[in-house]
Tab-separated table of C-alpha atoms in Angstrom:
chain	number	residue	atom	x	y	z
A	1	MET	CA	0.000	0.000	0.000
A	2	THR	CA	1.263	3.458	-0.914
A	3	LYS	CA	1.584	5.516	2.251
A	4	PRO	CA	0.235	9.066	2.604
A	5	THR	CA	2.793	11.870	2.473
A	6	LEU	CA	3.314	14.280	5.332
A	7	ALA	CA	1.960	17.042	3.075
A	8	ASP	CA	-1.255	15.052	2.576
A	9	LEU	CA	-1.656	14.595	6.328
A	10	ARG	CA	-0.976	18.271	7.099
A	11	ALA	CA	-3.581	19.223	4.505
A	12	PHE	CA	-6.119	16.892	6.126
A	13	VAL	CA	-5.467	18.311	9.626
A	14	ALA	CA	-5.786	21.890	8.390
A	15	VAL	CA	-9.131	21.246	6.699
A	16	GLY	CA	-10.374	19.199	9.638
A	17	GLU	CA	-9.523	21.894	12.187
A	18	LEU	CA	-10.761	24.852	10.124
A	19	SER	CA	-13.774	23.118	8.505
A	20	SER	CA	-12.999	25.094	5.377
A	21	PHE	CA	-10.991	24.356	2.242
A	22	ALA	CA	-10.550	28.054	1.559
A	23	ARG	CA	-9.146	28.916	4.977
A	24	ALA	CA	-6.982	25.760	5.061
A	25	ALA	CA	-5.566	26.565	1.625
A	26	ASN	CA	-4.710	30.082	2.788
A	27	THR	CA	-3.008	28.730	5.951
A	28	LEU	CA	-0.940	26.233	3.963
A	29	HIS	CA	-0.174	28.748	1.177
A	30	LEU	CA	-1.767	26.467	-1.434
A	31	SER	CA	-4.340	27.025	-4.105
A	32	GLN	CA	-7.727	25.604	-3.246
A	33	PRO	CA	-7.643	23.109	-6.158
A	34	ALA	CA	-4.216	21.867	-5.040
A	35	LEU	CA	-5.518	21.353	-1.520
A	36	SER	CA	-8.585	19.507	-2.816
A	37	ARG	CA	-6.350	17.196	-4.843
A	38	ARG	CA	-4.343	16.329	-1.702
A	39	ILE	CA	-7.469	15.473	0.268
A	40	SER	CA	-8.851	13.394	-2.615
A	41	HIS	CA	-5.478	11.627	-2.923
A	42	LEU	CA	-5.490	10.821	0.794
A	43	GLU	CA	-9.043	9.463	0.698
A	44	GLU	CA	-8.164	7.297	-2.300
A	45	LEU	CA	-5.110	5.867	-0.552
A	46	LEU	CA	-7.040	5.109	2.620
A	47	ASP	CA	-10.198	4.048	0.773
A	48	VAL	CA	-12.144	6.049	3.358
A	49	ARG	CA	-14.284	9.183	3.045
A	50	LEU	CA	-12.881	11.703	5.509
A	51	PHE	CA	-15.163	14.691	4.807
A	52	ASP	CA	-18.787	15.246	3.909
A	53	ARG	CA	-18.834	18.155	1.491
A	54	THR	CA	-21.735	20.360	0.556
A	55	SER	CA	-21.827	23.639	-1.254
A	56	ARG	CA	-22.031	25.474	2.073
A	57	LYS	CA	-19.799	23.557	4.500
A	58	VAL	CA	-17.263	20.807	5.088
A	59	GLN	CA	-17.670	18.346	7.954
A	60	LEU	CA	-15.555	15.439	9.159
A	61	THR	CA	-17.089	12.016	8.885
A	62	ALA	CA	-16.979	9.737	11.929
A	63	MET	CA	-13.903	8.038	10.449
A	64	GLY	CA	-12.435	11.449	9.718
A	65	GLN	CA	-12.906	12.595	13.322
A	66	ARG	CA	-11.174	9.493	14.605
A	67	PHE	CA	-8.327	9.855	12.131
A	68	LEU	CA	-7.909	13.575	12.897
A	69	ALA	CA	-7.254	12.951	16.593
A	70	GLN	CA	-4.569	10.416	15.783
A	71	VAL	CA	-2.878	12.343	12.986
A	72	ARG	CA	-2.920	15.665	14.837
A	73	ASN	CA	-1.102	14.126	17.820
A	74	ALA	CA	1.448	12.477	15.546
A	75	ILE	CA	2.167	15.720	13.675
A	76	GLU	CA	2.455	17.698	16.924
A	77	ASP	CA	4.930	15.124	18.240
A	78	LEU	CA	6.895	15.321	14.997
A	79	ASP	CA	6.956	19.125	15.071
A	80	ARG	CA	8.132	19.092	18.695
A	81	SER	CA	10.868	16.626	17.793
A	82	VAL	CA	12.054	18.869	14.968
A	83	VAL	CA	12.100	21.914	17.251
A	84	ASP	CA	13.915	19.978	19.967
A	85	LEU	CA	16.504	18.759	17.479
A	86	GLN	CA	17.022	22.279	16.167
A	87	ASP	CA	17.478	23.524	19.731
A	88	VAL	CA	20.107	20.842	20.356
A	89	ALA	CA	21.824	21.609	17.047
A	90	HIS	CA	22.009	25.293	17.976
A	91	LEU	CA	23.099	24.528	21.565
A	92	GLU	CA	19.848	25.871	23.024
A	93	ALA	CA	19.103	22.546	24.725
A	94	GLY	CA	20.521	19.068	25.243
A	95	ASP	CA	23.264	17.602	27.378
A	96	ILE	CA	26.837	16.319	27.222
A	97	THR	CA	28.678	13.758	29.320
A	98	VAL	CA	32.424	14.071	29.838
A	99	GLY	CA	34.652	11.539	31.586
A	100	CYS	CA	37.723	12.727	33.468
A	101	VAL	CA	40.414	11.057	35.569
A	102	PHE	CA	40.363	12.071	39.227
A	103	SER	CA	43.778	13.703	39.197
A	104	ALA	CA	42.956	16.076	36.326
A	105	VAL	CA	39.343	16.985	37.028
A	106	HIS	CA	40.088	20.083	39.136
A	107	HIS	CA	42.738	21.638	36.878
A	108	PHE	CA	40.937	23.452	34.057
A	109	LEU	CA	37.711	21.434	33.672
A	110	PRO	CA	35.637	23.630	36.057
A	111	SER	CA	36.830	26.788	34.308
A	112	VAL	CA	35.963	25.404	30.879
A	113	MET	CA	32.571	24.365	32.243
A	114	ARG	CA	31.980	27.918	33.431
A	115	ILE	CA	32.924	29.419	30.059
A	116	PHE	CA	30.761	26.901	28.173
A	117	SER	CA	27.744	27.441	30.442
A	118	GLU	CA	27.975	31.213	30.104
A	119	GLN	CA	27.670	30.775	26.331
A	120	HIS	CA	25.133	27.928	26.377
A	121	PRO	CA	23.226	28.025	29.689
A	122	HIS	CA	20.548	25.520	28.616
A	123	VAL	CA	22.947	22.642	27.928
A	124	LEU	CA	23.417	20.244	30.852
A	125	ILE	CA	27.004	19.125	31.573
A	126	ARG	CA	27.558	15.758	33.251
A	127	ILE	CA	31.017	14.798	34.549
A	128	ILE	CA	32.082	11.196	35.202
A	129	GLU	CA	35.068	11.244	37.591
A	130	GLU	CA	36.763	7.864	37.604
A	131	GLY	CA	40.124	6.128	37.296
A	132	ALA	CA	41.862	5.882	33.923
A	133	ASP	CA	40.473	2.444	33.010
A	134	GLU	CA	36.923	3.370	33.970
A	135	VAL	CA	37.104	6.657	32.051
A	136	LEU	CA	38.313	4.860	28.925
A	137	ALA	CA	35.529	2.277	29.299
A	138	SER	CA	32.910	5.027	29.667
A	139	VAL	CA	33.861	6.311	26.213
A	140	LYS	CA	34.033	2.895	24.543
A	141	GLU	CA	30.681	1.854	26.015
A	142	GLY	CA	28.993	5.117	25.058
A	143	ALA	CA	28.345	6.345	28.610
A	144	ALA	CA	30.479	9.453	27.910
A	145	ASP	CA	30.648	11.529	24.735
A	146	PHE	CA	34.404	11.808	25.261
A	147	ALA	CA	36.854	11.868	28.153
A	148	LEU	CA	39.945	13.524	29.519
A	149	GLY	CA	42.536	10.899	30.414
A	150	TYR	CA	45.927	9.382	29.704
A	151	THR	CA	45.149	5.889	28.398
A	152	GLY	CA	43.821	4.587	25.098
A	153	MET	CA	46.542	5.837	22.756
A	154	GLN	CA	47.035	2.327	21.336
A	155	ASP	CA	43.367	1.315	21.446
A	156	PRO	CA	41.936	0.920	17.911
A	157	ASP	CA	38.415	1.670	19.148
A	158	VAL	CA	39.227	5.206	20.279
A	159	GLN	CA	40.891	8.330	18.987
A	160	PHE	CA	43.348	10.013	21.363
A	161	THR	CA	44.032	13.738	20.939
A	162	ALA	CA	47.083	14.709	22.995
A	163	LEU	CA	46.834	17.985	24.905
A	164	PHE	CA	50.007	18.260	26.966
A	165	LYS	CA	52.676	16.335	28.842
A	166	GLU	CA	52.355	16.323	32.620
A	167	LEU	CA	55.211	15.509	34.990
A	168	PHE	CA	55.022	13.460	38.158
A	169	VAL	CA	56.342	15.497	41.066
A	170	LEU	CA	57.162	15.054	44.723
A	171	ALA	CA	54.386	16.522	46.871
A	172	CYS	CA	55.715	17.901	50.155
A	173	ARG	CA	54.405	19.937	53.012
A	174	SER	CA	55.558	23.496	52.569
A	175	ASP	CA	57.662	23.230	55.737
A	176	HIS	CA	59.392	19.985	54.626
A	177	PRO	CA	63.168	20.208	53.945
A	178	LEU	CA	62.706	19.025	50.342
A	179	ALA	CA	60.081	21.693	49.637
A	180	ARG	CA	62.856	24.278	49.173
A	181	ARG	CA	64.615	22.199	46.511
A	182	ARG	CA	64.271	22.828	42.760
A	183	SER	CA	64.479	19.106	42.047
A	184	VAL	CA	64.889	15.782	43.875
A	185	ARG	CA	66.408	12.517	42.632
A	186	TRP	CA	64.508	9.287	43.212
A	187	SER	CA	67.466	7.850	45.088
A	188	GLU	CA	67.168	10.638	47.682
A	189	LEU	CA	63.778	9.393	48.776
A	190	ALA	CA	65.494	6.737	50.886
A	191	LYS	CA	65.949	9.408	53.547
A	192	HIS	CA	62.274	10.357	53.655
A	193	PRO	CA	59.067	8.337	54.068
A	194	TYR	CA	57.113	8.544	50.821
A	195	ALA	CA	53.745	7.331	49.552
A	196	LEU	CA	52.462	6.083	46.188
A	197	VAL	CA	49.191	5.153	44.556
A	198	SER	CA	48.495	1.418	44.631
A	199	HIS	CA	48.828	-1.019	41.736
A	200	GLU	CA	45.120	-0.598	40.932
A	201	SER	CA	45.877	2.904	39.641
A	202	GLY	CA	46.883	3.630	36.059
A	203	ASN	CA	49.369	6.157	37.419
A	204	ARG	CA	51.192	3.370	39.274
A	205	VAL	CA	51.560	1.446	36.018
A	206	LEU	CA	53.307	4.428	34.442
A	207	ILE	CA	55.597	4.858	37.444
A	208	ASP	CA	56.521	1.172	37.663
A	209	GLN	CA	57.289	1.034	33.939
A	210	ALA	CA	59.566	4.075	34.176
A	211	LEU	CA	61.404	2.695	37.213
A	212	ALA	CA	61.686	-0.912	35.975
A	213	TYR	CA	65.439	-0.669	35.330
A	214	VAL	CA	66.338	1.671	38.183
A	215	LYS	CA	68.163	-0.157	40.966
A	216	GLY	CA	68.267	0.510	44.678
A	217	LEU	CA	65.031	2.452	44.938
A	218	PRO	CA	63.538	2.779	48.424
A	219	ARG	CA	60.164	1.166	49.124
A	220	PRO	CA	57.165	3.391	49.835
A	221	VAL	CA	55.779	3.430	53.355
A	222	CYS	CA	52.180	3.860	52.205
A	223	GLU	CA	50.005	3.011	49.203
A	224	VAL	CA	46.524	4.418	48.526
A	225	ARG	CA	44.091	4.070	45.652
A	226	HIS	CA	43.425	7.722	44.814
A	227	VAL	CA	45.797	10.624	44.283
A	228	SER	CA	43.551	12.941	46.322
A	229	THR	CA	44.248	10.705	49.342
A	230	LEU	CA	47.981	11.145	48.777
A	231	ILE	CA	47.549	14.910	49.061
A	232	GLY	CA	45.835	14.374	52.405
A	233	VAL	CA	48.709	12.121	53.556
A	234	VAL	CA	51.164	14.907	52.695
A	235	GLU	CA	49.108	17.620	54.377
A	236	ASN	CA	49.011	15.521	57.532
A	237	GLY	CA	52.813	15.311	57.570
A	238	PHE	CA	52.939	11.505	57.459
A	239	ALA	CA	54.996	11.309	54.272
A	240	VAL	CA	55.892	12.964	50.989
A	241	ALA	CA	54.154	11.527	47.917
A	242	ILE	CA	54.556	10.974	44.180
A	243	VAL	CA	51.678	12.653	42.341
A	244	PRO	CA	50.807	14.035	38.886
A	245	GLU	CA	51.472	17.756	38.804
A	246	LEU	CA	47.837	18.610	38.017
A	247	SER	CA	46.699	17.099	41.306
A	248	LEU	CA	48.610	19.641	43.403
A	249	PRO	CA	46.444	22.225	45.199
A	250	ARG	CA	46.386	25.552	43.380
A	251	GLY	CA	48.193	28.544	44.784
A	252	LYS	CA	50.368	28.711	47.841
A	253	GLY	CA	49.259	26.425	50.618
A	254	ALA	CA	50.236	23.534	52.829
A	255	VAL	CA	51.441	21.366	49.912
A	256	THR	CA	54.009	22.182	47.229
A	257	GLY	CA	55.464	20.189	44.336
A	258	VAL	CA	59.147	19.533	43.593
A	259	ARG	CA	60.466	18.215	40.283
A	260	LEU	CA	61.517	14.548	40.308
A	261	GLU	CA	64.428	13.438	38.125
A	262	GLN	CA	66.730	10.521	37.372
A	263	PRO	CA	64.405	9.411	35.940
A	264	GLU	CA	61.872	12.071	35.020
A	265	ILE	CA	58.422	10.503	34.674
A	266	SER	CA	55.520	12.003	32.766
A	267	ARG	CA	52.160	11.124	31.297
A	268	THR	CA	50.328	12.538	28.283
A	269	ILE	CA	46.924	14.009	29.036
A	270	GLY	CA	44.531	13.955	26.104
A	271	LEU	CA	40.964	13.743	24.916
A	272	ILE	CA	39.532	10.289	24.207
A	273	GLN	CA	36.617	9.771	21.822
A	274	ARG	CA	35.207	6.760	20.014
A	275	SER	CA	36.616	6.218	16.550
A	276	ASN	CA	34.367	7.130	13.626
A	277	ARG	CA	31.689	8.640	15.866
A	278	THR	CA	30.328	12.146	15.326
A	279	LEU	CA	30.063	14.308	18.427
A	280	SER	CA	26.885	16.290	19.028
A	281	PRO	CA	27.215	20.070	18.463
A	282	ALA	CA	27.352	20.675	22.230
A	283	ALA	CA	29.937	17.942	22.847
A	284	LEU	CA	32.040	19.194	19.930
A	285	LYS	CA	32.010	22.758	21.295
A	286	PHE	CA	33.084	21.574	24.747
A	287	PHE	CA	35.728	19.321	23.154
A	288	GLN	CA	37.159	22.292	21.239
A	289	LEU	CA	37.221	24.458	24.375
A	290	LEU	CA	39.223	21.777	26.192
A	291	ILE	CA	41.719	21.614	23.322
A	292	THR	CA	42.140	25.380	23.452
A	293	ALA	CA	42.552	25.281	27.236
A	294	GLY	CA	45.050	22.417	27.045
A	295	GLN	CA	47.150	24.373	24.560
A	296	GLY	CA	47.199	27.328	26.911
A	297	ASN	CA	45.242	29.527	24.502
A	298	LEU	CA	42.164	30.058	26.640
A	299	ASP	CA	41.930	32.699	29.321
A	300	LEU	CA	40.755	30.642	32.269
A	301	PRO	CA	39.604	32.515	35.361
A	302	GLY	CA	41.540	31.329	38.381
A	303	ALA	CA	44.003	29.334	36.273
């Protein structure tokens, strides 16, 4: 069976609501004969009389009344869907979901969120704060539009856009003897209790790989799962800690970072997105803002 066109259905609704071919034709910007042909075409396709016509008036048949209620709701739903999609396309509505590793979430993400929301206040931003493996999985499984992390560079299912290289540093209390140093060698940590993230952390994998051939390294006195806990360990004065530079508290405070060398260890922070997947307009705009921020080309308040 040939299906009615949307134009046929809109013509039917207009005539049914206005009870007039002349007024419906004027509303639809059609000639009255063209409108009549559409209604006749629709009735032929459906094999149903939809209107009783006389020289003085047009009335819906019982079948026409029933059909009008159904078609009108369908067209209203379609029109709302089109408007909603246009709003999303023009960043007047919608939402985005961004994954981010714990140790990087506080660096420039809140500032980029503020800038984005000032420009597009009706777009909801969701943040998934997880470890590196979970963040990567959130992108691959579709839970996040994209993510900020440091894994996935060799994964064929994702595209990794590098933003910058981040060093691991020694976090010390500001009154610690090493806090006044410009750099510290790994071998010097034997004289000071130090803490690391546990083997469940992606950061620990990077550290262990970099130190695999370094002999005589002291053992840590404490291991924790999250970098934020390491900062608390340092603030408490229990130990110094090895942390990514981004995880250090901003500004002058109780904790400061000192460069670690021999060897120097770093990680590459980047944006992770699924391969061959198109980002929504809102997600793409946020993605581009993060690239600009990561390249140091965005004026971030409080940065």
